[in-house]
Coordinates of C-alpha atoms in Angstrom, one line a residue:
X1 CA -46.8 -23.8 29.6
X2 CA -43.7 -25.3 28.0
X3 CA -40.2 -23.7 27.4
X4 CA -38.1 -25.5 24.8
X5 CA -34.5 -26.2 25.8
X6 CA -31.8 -25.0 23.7
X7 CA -31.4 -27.7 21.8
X8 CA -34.7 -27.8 20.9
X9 CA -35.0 -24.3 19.6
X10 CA -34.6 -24.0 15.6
X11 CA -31.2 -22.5 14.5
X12 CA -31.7 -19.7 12.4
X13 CA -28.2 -18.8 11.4
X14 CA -27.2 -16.6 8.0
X15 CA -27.2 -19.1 4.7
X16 CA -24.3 -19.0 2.7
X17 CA -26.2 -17.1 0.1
X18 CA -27.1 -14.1 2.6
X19 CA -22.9 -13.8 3.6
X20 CA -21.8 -13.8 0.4
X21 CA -24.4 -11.2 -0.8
X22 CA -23.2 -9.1 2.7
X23 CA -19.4 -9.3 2.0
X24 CA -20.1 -8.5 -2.3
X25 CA -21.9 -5.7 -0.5
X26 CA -19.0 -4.2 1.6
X27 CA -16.6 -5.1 -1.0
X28 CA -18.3 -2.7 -3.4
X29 CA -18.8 -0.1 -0.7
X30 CA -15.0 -0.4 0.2
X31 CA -13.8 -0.1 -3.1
X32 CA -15.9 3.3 -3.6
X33 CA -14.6 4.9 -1.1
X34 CA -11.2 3.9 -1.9
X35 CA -11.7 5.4 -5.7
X36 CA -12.9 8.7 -3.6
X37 CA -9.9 8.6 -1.5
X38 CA -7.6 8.4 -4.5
X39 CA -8.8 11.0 -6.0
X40 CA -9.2 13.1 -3.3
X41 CA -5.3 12.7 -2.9
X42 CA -4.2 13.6 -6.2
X43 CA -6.9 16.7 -6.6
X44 CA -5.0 17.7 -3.4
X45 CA -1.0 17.2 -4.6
X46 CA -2.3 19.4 -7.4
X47 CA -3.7 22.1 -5.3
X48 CA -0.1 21.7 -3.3
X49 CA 1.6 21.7 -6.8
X50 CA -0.2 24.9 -7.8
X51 CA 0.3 26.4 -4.8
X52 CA 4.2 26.3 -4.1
X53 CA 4.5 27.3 -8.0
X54 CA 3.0 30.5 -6.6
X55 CA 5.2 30.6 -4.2
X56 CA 8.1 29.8 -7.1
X57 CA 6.9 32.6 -9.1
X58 CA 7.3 34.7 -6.4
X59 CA 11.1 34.2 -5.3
X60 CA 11.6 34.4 -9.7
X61 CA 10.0 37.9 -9.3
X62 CA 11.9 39.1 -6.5
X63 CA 15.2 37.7 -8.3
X64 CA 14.1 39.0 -11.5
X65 CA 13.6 42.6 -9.6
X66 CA 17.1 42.4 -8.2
X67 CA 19.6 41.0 -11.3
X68 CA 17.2 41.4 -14.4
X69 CA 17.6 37.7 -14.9
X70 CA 15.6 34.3 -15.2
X71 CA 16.6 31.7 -13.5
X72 CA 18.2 29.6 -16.4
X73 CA 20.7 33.6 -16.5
X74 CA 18.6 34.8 -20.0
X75 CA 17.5 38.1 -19.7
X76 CA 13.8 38.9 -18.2
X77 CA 11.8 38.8 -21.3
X78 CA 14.1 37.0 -23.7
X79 CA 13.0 33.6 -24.9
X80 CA 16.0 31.1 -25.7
X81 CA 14.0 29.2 -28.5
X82 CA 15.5 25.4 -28.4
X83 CA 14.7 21.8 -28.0
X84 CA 14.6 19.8 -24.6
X85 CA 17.8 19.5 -23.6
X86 CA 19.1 22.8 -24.9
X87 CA 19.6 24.0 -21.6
X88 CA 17.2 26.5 -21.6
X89 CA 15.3 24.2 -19.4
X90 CA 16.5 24.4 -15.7
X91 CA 15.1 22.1 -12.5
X92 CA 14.9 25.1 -10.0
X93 CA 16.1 22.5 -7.4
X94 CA 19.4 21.5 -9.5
X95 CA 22.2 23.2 -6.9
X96 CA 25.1 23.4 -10.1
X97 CA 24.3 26.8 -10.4
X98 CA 23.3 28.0 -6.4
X99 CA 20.2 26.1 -5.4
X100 CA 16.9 27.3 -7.4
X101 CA 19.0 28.8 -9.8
X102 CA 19.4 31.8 -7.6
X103 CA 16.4 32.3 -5.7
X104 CA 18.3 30.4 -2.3
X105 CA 21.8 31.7 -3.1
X106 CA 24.0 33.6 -5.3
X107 CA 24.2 31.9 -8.8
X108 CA 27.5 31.1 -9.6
X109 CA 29.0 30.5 -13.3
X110 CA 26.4 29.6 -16.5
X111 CA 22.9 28.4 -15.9
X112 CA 20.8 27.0 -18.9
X113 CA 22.4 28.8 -22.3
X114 CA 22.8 32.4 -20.9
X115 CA 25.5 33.9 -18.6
X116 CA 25.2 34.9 -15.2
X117 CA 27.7 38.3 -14.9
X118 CA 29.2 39.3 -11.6
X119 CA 26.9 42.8 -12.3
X120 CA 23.9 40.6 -12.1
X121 CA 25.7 38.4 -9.3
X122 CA 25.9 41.7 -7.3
X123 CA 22.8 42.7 -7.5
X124 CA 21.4 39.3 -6.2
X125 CA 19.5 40.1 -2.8
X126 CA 18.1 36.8 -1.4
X127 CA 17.5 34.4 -0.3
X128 CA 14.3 35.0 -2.4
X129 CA 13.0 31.5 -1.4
X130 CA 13.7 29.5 2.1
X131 CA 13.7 25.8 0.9
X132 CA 14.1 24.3 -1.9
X133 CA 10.7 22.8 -2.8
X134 CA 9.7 19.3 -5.2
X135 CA 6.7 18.5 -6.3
X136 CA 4.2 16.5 -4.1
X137 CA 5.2 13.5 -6.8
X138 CA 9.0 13.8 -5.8
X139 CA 9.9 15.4 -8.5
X140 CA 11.8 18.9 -9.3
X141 CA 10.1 22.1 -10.8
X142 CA 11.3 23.0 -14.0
X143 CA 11.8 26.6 -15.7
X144 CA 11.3 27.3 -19.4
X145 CA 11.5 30.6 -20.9
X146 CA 10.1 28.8 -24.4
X147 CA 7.1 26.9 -23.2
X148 CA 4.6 26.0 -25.6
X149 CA 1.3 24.5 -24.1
X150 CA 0.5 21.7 -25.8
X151 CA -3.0 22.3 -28.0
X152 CA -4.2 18.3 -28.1
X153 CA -4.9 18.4 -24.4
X154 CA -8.2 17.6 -23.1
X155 CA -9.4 20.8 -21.8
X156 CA -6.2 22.9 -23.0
X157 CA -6.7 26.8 -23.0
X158 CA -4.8 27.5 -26.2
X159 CA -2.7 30.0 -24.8
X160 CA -0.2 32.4 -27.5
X161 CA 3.1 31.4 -28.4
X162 CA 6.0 30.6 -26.6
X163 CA 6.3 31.2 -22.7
X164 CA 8.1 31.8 -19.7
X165 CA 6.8 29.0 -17.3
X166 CA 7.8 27.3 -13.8
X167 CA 6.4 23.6 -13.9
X168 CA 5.5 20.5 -12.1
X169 CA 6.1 17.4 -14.7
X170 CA 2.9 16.3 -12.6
X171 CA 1.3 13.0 -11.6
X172 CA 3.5 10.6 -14.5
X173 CA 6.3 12.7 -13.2
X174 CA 7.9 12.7 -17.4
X175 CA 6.5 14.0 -20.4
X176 CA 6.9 13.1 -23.9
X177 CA 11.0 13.1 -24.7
X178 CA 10.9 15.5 -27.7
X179 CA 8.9 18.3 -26.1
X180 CA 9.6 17.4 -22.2
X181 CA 6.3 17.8 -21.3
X182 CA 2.7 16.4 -21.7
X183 CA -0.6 17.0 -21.0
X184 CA -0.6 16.2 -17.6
X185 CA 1.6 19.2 -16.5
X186 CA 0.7 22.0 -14.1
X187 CA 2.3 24.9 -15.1
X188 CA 2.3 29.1 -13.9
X189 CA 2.9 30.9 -16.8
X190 CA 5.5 34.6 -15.9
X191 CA 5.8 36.0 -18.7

């Protein structure tokens, strides 16, 4: 019986073929489960998104309840019809007015084309909300009491007319500059 050095044995080592086939292999595996990841994110900012505008809507109820107002000072129920910019669209987290437009502290002065009295200051009985929330995109929540969805959406509900929303300006974090928004919005519709 003979036993063959080391030297003498045949190397049988990967060809260049077989390593470039294993690392096209893991690059395609890596790059799937990155894509999976992503998404995974953004479904979840979304579901974060959705859920503190709950939360929103809530703290706009209880203020609502108290001072009959929105948060932009209209009237519960009364739609200031105008283009972006009109100032009937308020970021809830712009502190001009009191910090969520009342929902953190009293309102003080005008807020977004309607009058805040000091009857409605009065009756203000928060803080509705504890912090002052921004989207998971950095980005503040809007108001609009004359909201209309936009129809050309993929997968858009065609919701009636003109209404009161609280809104994330989503993922692109803008929308189109005539109408503010675009179809990547989340929005909770209160009225």
């Amino acid at each position: 019986m003979s036993y063959m050095t080391f030297s003498q044995m045949p190397f049988r080592g990967f060809t260049l073929i077989e390593l470039l086939v294993t690392v096209s292999i893991i690059g395609m595996l890596s790059s799937i489960t990155l894509a999976s990841t992503v998404q995974v994110r953004e479904k979840a900012k979304i579901a974060k998104a959705r859920s503190e505008l709950a939360q929103l809507r809530n703290a706009i109820g209880f203020l609502a309840a108290d001072t009959g107002r929105w948060p932009n000072g209209c009237i519960v129920g009364e739609i200031l019809y105008g283009a972006a910019g009109s100032e009937n669209e308020v970021k809830l987290n712009d502190t001009v007015y009191g910090g969520l437009y009342g929902a953190s502290s009293p309102v003080v002065g005008r807020g977004g084309g309607c009058s805040w009295t000091n009857e409605t200051i009065a009756n203000w009985r928060g803080p509705y909300l504890q912090v002052n929330p921004i989207d998971p995109w950095g980005s503040d929540y809007w108001f609009d009491n004359d909201y209309e969805a936009l129809d050309d959406c993929p997968g858009a509900t065609n919701l009636p007319g003109t209404l009161a929303v609280i809104l994330s300006l989503g993922p692109n974090k803008s929308g189109d500059p005539v109408h503010l928004y675009d179809c990547d919005d989340i929005y909770l519709r209160l009225y």
